[in-house]
Every structure is written in structure tokens, then in C-alpha cells.
CSV table of N, CA and C in Angstrom, one decimal:
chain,number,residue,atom,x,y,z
H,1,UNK,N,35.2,24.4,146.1
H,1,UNK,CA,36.0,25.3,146.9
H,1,UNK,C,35.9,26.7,146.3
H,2,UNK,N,36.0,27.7,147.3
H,2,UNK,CA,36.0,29.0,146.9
H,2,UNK,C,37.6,28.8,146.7
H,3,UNK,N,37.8,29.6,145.1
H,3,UNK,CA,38.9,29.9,144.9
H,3,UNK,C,39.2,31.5,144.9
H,4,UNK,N,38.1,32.3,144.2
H,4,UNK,CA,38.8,33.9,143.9
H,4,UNK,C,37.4,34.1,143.9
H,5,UNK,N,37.4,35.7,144.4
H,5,UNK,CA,36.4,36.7,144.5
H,5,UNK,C,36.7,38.2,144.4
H,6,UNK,N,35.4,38.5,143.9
H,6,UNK,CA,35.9,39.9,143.5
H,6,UNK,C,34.5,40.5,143.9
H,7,UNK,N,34.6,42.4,143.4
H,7,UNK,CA,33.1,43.2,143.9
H,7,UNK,C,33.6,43.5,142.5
H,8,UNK,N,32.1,43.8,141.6
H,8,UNK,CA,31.5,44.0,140.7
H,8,UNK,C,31.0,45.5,140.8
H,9,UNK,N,30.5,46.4,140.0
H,9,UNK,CA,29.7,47.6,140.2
H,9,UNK,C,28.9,47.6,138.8
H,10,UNK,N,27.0,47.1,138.8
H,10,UNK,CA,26.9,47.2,137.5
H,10,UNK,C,25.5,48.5,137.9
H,11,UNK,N,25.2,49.8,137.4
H,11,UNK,CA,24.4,50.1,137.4
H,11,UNK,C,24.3,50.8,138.6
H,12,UNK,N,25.8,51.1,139.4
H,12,UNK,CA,25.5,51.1,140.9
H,12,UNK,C,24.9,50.6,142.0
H,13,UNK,N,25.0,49.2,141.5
H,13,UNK,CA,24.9,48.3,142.3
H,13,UNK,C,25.6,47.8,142.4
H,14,UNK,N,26.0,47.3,143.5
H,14,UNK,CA,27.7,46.2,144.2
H,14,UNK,C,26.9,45.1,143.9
H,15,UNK,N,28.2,44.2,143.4
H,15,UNK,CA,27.9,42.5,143.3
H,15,UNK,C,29.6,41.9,144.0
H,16,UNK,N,29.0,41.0,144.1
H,16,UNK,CA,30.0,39.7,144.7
H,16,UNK,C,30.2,38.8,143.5
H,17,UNK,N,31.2,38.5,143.2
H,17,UNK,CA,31.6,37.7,141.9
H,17,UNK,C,32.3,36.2,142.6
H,18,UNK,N,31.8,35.2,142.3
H,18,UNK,CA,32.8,34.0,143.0
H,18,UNK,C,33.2,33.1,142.1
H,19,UNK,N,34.3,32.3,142.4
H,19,UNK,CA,34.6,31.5,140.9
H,19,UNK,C,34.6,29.9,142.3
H,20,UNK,N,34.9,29.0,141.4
H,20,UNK,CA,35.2,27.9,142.1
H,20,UNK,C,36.6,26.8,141.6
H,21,UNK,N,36.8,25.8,142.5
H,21,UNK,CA,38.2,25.2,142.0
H,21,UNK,C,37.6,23.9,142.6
H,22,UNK,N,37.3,22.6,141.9
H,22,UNK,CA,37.2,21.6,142.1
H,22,UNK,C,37.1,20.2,141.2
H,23,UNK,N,37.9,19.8,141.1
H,23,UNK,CA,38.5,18.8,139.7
H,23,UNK,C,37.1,18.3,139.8
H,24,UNK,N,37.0,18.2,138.3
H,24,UNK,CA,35.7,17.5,137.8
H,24,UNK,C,34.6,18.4,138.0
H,25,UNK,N,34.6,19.2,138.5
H,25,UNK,CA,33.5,19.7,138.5
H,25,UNK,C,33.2,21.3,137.0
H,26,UNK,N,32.2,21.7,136.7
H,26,UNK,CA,32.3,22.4,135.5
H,26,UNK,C,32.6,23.8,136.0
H,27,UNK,N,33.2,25.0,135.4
H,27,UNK,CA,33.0,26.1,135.5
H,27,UNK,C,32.1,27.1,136.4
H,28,UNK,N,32.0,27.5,137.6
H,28,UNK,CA,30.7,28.2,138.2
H,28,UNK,C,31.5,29.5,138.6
H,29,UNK,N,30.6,30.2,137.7
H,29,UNK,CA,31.0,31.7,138.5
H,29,UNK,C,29.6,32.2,138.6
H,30,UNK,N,29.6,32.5,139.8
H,30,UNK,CA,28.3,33.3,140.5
H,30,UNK,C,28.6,35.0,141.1
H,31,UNK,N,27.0,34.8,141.0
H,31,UNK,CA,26.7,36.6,141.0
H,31,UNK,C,26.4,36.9,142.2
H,32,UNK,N,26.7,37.7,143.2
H,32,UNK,CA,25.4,38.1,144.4
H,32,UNK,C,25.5,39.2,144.7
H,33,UNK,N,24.1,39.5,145.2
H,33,UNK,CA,23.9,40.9,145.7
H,33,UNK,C,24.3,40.8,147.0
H,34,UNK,N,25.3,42.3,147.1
H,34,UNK,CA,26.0,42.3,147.8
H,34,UNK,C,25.3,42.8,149.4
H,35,UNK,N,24.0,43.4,149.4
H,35,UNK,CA,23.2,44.2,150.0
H,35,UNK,C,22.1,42.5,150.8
H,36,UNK,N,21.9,41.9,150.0
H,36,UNK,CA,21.1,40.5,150.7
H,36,UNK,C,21.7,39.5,150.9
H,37,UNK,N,22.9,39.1,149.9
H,37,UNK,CA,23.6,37.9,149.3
H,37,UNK,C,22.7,37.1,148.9
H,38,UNK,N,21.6,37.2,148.2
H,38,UNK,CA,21.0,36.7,147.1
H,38,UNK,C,21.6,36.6,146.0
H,39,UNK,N,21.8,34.8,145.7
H,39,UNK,CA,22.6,34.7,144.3
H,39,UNK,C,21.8,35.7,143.1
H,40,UNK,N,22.3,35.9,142.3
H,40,UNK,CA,21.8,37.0,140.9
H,40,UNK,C,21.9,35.7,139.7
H,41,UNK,N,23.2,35.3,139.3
H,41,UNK,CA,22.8,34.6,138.4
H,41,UNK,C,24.5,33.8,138.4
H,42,UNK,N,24.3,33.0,137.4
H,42,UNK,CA,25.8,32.4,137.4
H,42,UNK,C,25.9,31.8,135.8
H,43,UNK,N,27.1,31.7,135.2
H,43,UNK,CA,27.9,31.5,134.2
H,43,UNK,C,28.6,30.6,133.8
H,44,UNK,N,28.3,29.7,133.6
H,44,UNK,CA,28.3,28.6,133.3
H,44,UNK,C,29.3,27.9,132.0
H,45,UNK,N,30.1,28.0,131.3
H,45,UNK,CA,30.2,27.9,130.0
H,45,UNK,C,31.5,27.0,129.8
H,46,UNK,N,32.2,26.0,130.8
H,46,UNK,CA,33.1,24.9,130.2
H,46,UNK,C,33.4,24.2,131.3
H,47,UNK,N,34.2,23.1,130.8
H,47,UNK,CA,34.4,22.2,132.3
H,47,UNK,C,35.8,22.2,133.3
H,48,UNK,N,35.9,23.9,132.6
H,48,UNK,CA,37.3,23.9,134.0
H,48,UNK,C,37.2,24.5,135.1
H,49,UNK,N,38.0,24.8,135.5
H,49,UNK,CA,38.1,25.4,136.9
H,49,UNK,C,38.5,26.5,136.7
H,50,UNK,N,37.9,27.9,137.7
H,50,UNK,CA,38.3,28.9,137.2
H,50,UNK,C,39.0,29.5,138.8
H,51,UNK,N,40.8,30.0,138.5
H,51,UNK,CA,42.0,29.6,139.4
H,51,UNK,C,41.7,31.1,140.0
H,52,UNK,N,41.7,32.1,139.0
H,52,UNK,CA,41.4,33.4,139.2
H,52,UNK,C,40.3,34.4,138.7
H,53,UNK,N,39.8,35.3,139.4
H,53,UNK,CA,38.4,35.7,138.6
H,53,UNK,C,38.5,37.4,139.0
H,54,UNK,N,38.4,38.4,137.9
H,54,UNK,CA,38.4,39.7,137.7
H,54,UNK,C,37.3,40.1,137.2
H,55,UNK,N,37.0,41.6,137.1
H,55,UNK,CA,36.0,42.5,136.1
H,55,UNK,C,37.1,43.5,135.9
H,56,UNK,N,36.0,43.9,134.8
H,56,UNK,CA,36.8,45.0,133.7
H,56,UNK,C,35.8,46.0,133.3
H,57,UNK,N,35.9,47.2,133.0
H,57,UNK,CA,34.3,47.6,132.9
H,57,UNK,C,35.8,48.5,131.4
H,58,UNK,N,34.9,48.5,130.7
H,58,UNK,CA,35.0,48.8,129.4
H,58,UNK,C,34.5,50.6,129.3
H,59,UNK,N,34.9,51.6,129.7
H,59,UNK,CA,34.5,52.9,129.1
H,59,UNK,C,33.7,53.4,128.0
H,60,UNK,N,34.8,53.4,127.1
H,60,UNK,CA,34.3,53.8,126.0
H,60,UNK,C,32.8,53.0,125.5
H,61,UNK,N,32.7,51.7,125.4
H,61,UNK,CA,31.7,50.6,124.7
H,61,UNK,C,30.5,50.9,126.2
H,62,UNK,N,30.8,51.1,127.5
H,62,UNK,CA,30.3,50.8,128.4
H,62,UNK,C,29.2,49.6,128.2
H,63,UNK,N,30.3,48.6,128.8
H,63,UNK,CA,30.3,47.2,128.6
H,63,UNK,C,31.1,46.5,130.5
H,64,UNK,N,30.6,45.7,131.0
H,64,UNK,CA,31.0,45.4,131.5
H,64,UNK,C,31.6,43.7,131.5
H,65,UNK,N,32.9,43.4,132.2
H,65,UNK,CA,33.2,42.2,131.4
H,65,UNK,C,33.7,41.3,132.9
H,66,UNK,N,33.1,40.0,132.9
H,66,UNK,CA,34.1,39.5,133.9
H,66,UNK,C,35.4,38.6,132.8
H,67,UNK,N,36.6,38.3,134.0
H,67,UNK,CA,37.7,38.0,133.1
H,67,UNK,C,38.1,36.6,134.5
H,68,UNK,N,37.9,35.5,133.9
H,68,UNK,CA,38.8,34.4,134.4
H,68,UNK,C,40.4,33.9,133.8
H,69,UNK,N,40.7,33.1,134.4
H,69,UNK,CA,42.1,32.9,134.8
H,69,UNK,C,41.8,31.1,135.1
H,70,UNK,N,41.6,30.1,134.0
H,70,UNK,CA,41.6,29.1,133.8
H,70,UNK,C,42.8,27.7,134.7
H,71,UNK,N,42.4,26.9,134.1
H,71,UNK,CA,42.9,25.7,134.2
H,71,UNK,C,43.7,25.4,132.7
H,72,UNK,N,42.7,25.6,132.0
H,72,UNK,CA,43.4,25.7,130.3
H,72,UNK,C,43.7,26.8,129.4
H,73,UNK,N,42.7,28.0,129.8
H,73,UNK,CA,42.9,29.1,129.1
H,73,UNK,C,42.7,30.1,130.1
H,74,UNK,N,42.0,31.3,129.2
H,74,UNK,CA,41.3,32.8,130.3
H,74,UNK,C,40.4,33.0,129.2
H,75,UNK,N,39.0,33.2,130.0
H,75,UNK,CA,38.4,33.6,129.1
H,75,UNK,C,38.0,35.6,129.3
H,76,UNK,N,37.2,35.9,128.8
H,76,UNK,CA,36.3,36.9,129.0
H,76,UNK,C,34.9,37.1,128.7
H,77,UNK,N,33.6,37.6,129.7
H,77,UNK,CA,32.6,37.1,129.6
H,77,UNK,C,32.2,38.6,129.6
H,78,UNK,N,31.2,39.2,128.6
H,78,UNK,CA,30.0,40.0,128.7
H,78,UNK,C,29.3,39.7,129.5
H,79,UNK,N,29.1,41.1,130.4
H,79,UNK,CA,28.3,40.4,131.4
H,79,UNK,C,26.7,40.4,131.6
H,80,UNK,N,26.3,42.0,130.6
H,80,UNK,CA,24.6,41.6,130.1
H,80,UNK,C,24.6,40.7,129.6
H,81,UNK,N,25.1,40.6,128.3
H,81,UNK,CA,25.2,38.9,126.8
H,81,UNK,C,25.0,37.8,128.1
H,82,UNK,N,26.1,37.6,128.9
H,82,UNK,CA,25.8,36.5,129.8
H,82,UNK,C,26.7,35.4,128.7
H,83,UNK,N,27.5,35.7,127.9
H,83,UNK,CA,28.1,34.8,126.9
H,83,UNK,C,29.6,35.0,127.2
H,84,UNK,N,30.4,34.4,126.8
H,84,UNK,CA,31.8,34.5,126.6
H,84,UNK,C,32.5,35.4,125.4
H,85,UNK,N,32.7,36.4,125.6
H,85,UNK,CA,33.2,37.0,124.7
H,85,UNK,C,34.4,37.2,123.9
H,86,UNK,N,35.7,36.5,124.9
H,86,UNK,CA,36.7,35.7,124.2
H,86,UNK,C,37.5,34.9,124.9
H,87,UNK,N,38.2,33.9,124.4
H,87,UNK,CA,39.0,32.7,124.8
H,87,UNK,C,40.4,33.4,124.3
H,88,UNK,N,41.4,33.5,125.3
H,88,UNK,CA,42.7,33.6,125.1
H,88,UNK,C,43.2,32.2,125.2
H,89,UNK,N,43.7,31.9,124.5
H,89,UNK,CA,44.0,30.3,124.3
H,89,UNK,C,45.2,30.2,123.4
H,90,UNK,N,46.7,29.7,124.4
H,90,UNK,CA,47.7,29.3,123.6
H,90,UNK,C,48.0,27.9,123.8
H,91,UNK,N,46.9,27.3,123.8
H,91,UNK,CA,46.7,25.5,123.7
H,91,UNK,C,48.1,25.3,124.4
H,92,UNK,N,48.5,25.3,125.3
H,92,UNK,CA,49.2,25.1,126.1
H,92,UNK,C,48.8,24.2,127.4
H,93,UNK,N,47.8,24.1,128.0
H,93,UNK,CA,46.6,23.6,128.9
H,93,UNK,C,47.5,23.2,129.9
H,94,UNK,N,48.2,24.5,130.4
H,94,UNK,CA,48.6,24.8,131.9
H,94,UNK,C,47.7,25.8,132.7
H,95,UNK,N,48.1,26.1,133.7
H,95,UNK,CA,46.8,26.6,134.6
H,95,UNK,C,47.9,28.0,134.7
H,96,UNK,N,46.9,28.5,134.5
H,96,UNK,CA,47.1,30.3,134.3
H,96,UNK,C,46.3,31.1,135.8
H,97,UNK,N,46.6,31.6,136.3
H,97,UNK,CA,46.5,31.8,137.7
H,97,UNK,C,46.2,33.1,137.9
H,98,UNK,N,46.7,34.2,137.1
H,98,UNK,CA,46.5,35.3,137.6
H,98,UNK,C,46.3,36.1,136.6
H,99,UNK,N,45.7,37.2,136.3
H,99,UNK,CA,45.6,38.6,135.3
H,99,UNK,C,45.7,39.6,136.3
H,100,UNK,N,45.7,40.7,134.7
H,100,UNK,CA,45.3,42.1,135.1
H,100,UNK,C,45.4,42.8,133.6
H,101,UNK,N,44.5,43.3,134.2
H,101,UNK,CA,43.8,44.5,133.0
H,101,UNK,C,43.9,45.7,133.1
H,102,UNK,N,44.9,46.3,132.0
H,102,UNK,CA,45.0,47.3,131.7
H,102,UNK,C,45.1,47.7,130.3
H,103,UNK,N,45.5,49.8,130.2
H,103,UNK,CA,45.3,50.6,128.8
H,103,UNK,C,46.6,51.1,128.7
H,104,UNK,N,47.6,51.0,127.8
H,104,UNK,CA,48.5,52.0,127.0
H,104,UNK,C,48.8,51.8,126.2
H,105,UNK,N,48.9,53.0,125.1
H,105,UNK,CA,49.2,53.3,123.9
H,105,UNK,C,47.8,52.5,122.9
H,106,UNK,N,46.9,53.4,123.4
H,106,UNK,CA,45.2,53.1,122.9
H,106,UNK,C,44.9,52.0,123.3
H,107,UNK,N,45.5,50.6,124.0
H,107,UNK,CA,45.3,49.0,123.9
H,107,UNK,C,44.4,48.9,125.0
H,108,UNK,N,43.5,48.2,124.9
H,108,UNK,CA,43.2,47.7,126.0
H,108,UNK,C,43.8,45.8,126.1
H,109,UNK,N,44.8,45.8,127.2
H,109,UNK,CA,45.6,44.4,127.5
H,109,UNK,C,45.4,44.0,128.6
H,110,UNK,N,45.6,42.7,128.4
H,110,UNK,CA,44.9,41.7,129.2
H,110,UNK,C,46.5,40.6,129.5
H,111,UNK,N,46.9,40.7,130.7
H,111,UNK,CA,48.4,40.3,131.5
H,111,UNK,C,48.1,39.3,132.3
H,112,UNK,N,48.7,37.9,131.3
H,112,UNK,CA,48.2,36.9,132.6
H,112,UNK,C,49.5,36.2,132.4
H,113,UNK,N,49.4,35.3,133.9
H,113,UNK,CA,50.4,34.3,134.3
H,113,UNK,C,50.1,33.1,134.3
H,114,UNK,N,51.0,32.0,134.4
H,114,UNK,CA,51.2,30.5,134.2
H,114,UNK,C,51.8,29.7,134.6
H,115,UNK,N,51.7,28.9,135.3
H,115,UNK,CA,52.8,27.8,135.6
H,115,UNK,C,53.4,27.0,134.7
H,116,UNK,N,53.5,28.0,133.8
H,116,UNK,CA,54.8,27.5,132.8
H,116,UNK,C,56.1,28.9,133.0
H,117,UNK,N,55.7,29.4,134.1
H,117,UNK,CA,56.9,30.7,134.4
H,117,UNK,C,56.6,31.9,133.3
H,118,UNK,N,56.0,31.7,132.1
H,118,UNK,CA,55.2,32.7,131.2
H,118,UNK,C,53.9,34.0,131.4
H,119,UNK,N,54.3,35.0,130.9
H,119,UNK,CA,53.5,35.9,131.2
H,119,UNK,C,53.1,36.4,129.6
H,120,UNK,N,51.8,36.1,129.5
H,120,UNK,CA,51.7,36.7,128.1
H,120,UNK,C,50.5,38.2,128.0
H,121,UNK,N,51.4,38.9,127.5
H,121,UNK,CA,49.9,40.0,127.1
H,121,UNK,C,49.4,40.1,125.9
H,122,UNK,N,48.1,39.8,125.8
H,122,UNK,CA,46.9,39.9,125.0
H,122,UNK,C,46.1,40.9,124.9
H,123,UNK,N,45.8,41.7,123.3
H,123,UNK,CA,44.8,43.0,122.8
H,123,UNK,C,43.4,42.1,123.4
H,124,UNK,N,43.1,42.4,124.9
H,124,UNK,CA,41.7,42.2,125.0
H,124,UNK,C,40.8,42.1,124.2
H,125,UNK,N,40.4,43.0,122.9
H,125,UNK,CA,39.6,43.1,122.3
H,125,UNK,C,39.5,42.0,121.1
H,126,UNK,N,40.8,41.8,120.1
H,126,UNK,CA,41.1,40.9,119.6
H,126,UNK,C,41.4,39.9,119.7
H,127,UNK,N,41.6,39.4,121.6
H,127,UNK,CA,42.2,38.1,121.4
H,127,UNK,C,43.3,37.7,121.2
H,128,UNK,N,44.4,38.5,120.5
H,128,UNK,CA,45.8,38.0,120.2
H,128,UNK,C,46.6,38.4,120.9
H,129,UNK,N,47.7,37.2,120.6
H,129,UNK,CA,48.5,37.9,121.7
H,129,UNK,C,49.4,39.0,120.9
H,130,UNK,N,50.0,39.5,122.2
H,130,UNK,CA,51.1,41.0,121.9
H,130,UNK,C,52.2,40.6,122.0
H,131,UNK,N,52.6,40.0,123.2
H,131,UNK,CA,53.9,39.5,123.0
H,131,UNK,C,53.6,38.2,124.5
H,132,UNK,N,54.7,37.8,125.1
H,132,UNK,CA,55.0,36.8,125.6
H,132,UNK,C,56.5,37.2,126.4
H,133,UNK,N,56.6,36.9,127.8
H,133,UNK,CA,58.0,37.3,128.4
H,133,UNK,C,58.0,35.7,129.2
H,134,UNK,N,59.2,35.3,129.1
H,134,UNK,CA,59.8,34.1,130.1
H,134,UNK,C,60.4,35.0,131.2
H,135,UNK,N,60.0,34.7,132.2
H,135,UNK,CA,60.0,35.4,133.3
H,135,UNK,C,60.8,34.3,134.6
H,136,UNK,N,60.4,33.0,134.3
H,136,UNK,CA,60.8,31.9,135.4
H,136,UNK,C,60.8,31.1,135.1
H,137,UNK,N,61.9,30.2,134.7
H,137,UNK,CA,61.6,29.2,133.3
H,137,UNK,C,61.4,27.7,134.4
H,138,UNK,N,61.7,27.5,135.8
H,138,UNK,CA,61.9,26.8,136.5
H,138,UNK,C,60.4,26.3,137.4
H,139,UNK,N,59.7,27.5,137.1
H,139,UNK,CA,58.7,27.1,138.3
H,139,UNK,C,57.5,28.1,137.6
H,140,UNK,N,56.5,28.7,138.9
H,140,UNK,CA,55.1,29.2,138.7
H,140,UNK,C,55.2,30.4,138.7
H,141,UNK,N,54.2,31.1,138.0
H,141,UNK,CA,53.7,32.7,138.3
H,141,UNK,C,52.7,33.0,139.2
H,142,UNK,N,52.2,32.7,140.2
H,142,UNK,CA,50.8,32.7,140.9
H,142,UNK,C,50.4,34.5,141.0
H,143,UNK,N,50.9,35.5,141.1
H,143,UNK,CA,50.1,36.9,141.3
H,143,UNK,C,50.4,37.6,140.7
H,144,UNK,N,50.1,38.4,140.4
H,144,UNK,CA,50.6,39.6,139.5
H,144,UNK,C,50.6,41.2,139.8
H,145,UNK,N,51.0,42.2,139.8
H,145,UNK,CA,50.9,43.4,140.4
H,145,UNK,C,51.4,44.5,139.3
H,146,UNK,N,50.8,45.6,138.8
H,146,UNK,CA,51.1,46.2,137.7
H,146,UNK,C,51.5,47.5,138.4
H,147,UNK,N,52.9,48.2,138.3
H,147,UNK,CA,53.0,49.2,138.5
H,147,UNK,C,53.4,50.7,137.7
H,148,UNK,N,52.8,51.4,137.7
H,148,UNK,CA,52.8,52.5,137.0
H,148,UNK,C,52.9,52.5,135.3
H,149,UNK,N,52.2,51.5,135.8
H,149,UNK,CA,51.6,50.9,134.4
H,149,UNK,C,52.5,50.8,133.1
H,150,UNK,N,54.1,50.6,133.6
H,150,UNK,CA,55.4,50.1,133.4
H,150,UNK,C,56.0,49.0,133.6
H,151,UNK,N,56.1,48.5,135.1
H,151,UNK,CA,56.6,47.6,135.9
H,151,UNK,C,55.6,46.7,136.2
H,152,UNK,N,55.3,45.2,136.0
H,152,UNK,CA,55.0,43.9,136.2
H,152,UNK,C,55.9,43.5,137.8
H,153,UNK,N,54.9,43.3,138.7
H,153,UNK,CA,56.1,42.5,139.6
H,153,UNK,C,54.8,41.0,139.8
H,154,UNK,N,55.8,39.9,139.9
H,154,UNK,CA,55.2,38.9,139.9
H,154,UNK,C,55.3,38.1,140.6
H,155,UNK,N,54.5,37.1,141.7
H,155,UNK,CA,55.2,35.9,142.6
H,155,UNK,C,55.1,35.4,141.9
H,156,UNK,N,56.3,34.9,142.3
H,156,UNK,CA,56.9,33.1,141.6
H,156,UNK,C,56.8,32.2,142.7
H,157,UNK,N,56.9,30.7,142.5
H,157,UNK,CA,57.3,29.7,143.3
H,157,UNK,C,58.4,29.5,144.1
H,158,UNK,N,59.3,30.2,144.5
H,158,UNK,CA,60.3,30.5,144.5
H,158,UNK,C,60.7,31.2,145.9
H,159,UNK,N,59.3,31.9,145.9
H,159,UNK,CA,59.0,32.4,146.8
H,159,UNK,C,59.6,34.2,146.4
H,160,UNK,N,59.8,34.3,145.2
H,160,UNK,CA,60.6,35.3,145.1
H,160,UNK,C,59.4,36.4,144.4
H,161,UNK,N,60.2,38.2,144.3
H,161,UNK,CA,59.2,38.8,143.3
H,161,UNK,C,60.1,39.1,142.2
H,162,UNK,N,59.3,38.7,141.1
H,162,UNK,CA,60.4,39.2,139.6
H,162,UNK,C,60.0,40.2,139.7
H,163,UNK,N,60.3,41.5,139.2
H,163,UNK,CA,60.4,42.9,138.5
H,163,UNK,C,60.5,43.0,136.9
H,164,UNK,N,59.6,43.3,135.8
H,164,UNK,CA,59.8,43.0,134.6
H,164,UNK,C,58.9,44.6,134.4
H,165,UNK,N,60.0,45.1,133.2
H,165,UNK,CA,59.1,46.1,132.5
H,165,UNK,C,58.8,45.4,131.5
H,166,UNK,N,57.8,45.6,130.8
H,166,UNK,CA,57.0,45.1,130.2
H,166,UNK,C,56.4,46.0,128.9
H,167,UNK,N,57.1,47.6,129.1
H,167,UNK,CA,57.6,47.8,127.9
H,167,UNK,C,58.9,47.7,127.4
């Protein structure tokens, strides 16, 4: 199953980024040009399912990165390297659904959600986390929405939107 998709820009060229969701089946995130829909290449690197799927393009390093949104963790993939460049991983092995990537106060952070009602932000770069907010102790976080790069609003299961500053 197509689960999440996104457009890429590497080099000025548009790509199509696709992730998949299908128990048992291993990790596929694919590449395509967006001009033929010729696959480009695909990424391969564990046996989960990837729920949500982003890019991040890196400035300063100009680096570009894709960023999943697991079954068990989130990773982040270099996208020349073609490697994983890090595992956010609080061995928790709930399905984490959503990110977003953002910069303040020099950080570059990485905001994801869980159906554990948890939203944790992670130093992108390092891997660790920053902190952790309980947000919905009852149910899911499925989306995420960053505003003025202050305000977190988030769906829940609930059907509801929380409002969290998040500084």
C-alpha cells in the first residue's frame, strides 16, 4: 500500500518520494522522476513499514536527507550516501506517524508523534532526544502542524486538535 508521499528537489530536479505500509513486507522507499515517472532508485534498509515519509535539505552541510516515520522508530537517510544516517529510537516499538523538521536556537529538530499520545523532539544531528511532551495520554497522535515555529498543533484520535507550545 501507498502510505505517504512527498516531492524531493535534488539538483533541480523534482522527485517523487513514496514509502509503503504492508505487514511483513520490508521497508521500500522509492525515488521517481517526476518529469517520466521513471523509478530512480529505492532504499531499502529494515523490515518495517514506513507510516510517514519527509525530506529535509540541510543548508549549511548541503546535504539532502529523507526522514521516515516508522512502525518502530524514525529514521533519517542521506540521500547521495544512500545510507541511513540516524535511528531515533526510544525502544518503545510503537508506530510513530508523523514528523516535522525544523531550526531554533541554532538546532536543527526533528518533532515526531506516536500512538503512545507522545511527541518527542530530537537534535537531528545527534540523535538525542531534547525533551518529550505527553500530549494525549489516552489515544494517538496521527499529524502534526508547526506554527510559527512556537505552536505544535496535533491530531489526535479523538478527533480533536491539541495546541502545545513547545517552547
Amino acid at each position: 500500500l501507498l502510505f505517504s508521499a512527498c516531492f524531493f528537489n535534488e539538483e533541480n530536479q523534482l522527485y517523487l518520494i513514496s514509502s509503503n505500509y504492508c505487514f511483513g513486507v520490508p521497508e521500500q522507499i522509492k525515488v521517481y522522476d517526476i518529469n517520466n515517472g521513471n523509478k530512480i532508485k529505492e532504499i531499502n534498509d529494515s523490515k518495517e513499514n514506513v507510516l510517514f515519509i519527509d525530506t529535509y535539505f540541510d543548508k549549511k552541510n548541503e546535504i539532502n536527507y529523507i526522514v521516515t516515520a516508522n512502525i518502530g522508530n524514525v529514521k533519517s537517510y542521506n540521500y547521495k550516501e544512500n545510507k541511513v544516517y540516524h535511528i531515533y529510537d526510544n525502544n518503545d516499538n510503537r508506530n510513530h506517524n508523523s514528523l516535522i523538521i525544523t531550526e531554533s536556537e541554532g538546532i536543527i529538530k526533528l518533532i515526531e508523534s506516536s500512538s503512545t499520545g507522545r511527541i518527542r523532539i530530537w537534535n537531528f544531528h545527534t540523535g538525542k532526544i531534547i525533551s518529550t511532551i505527553m500530549i494525549y495520554r489516552y489515544g494517538e497522535i496521527y499529524g502534526l502542524c508547526l506554527w510559527n515555529s512556537e505552536f505544535l498543533l496535533a491530531g489526535c484520535s479523538d478527533k480533536k486538535i491539541k495546541i502545545v507550545n513547545i517552547n
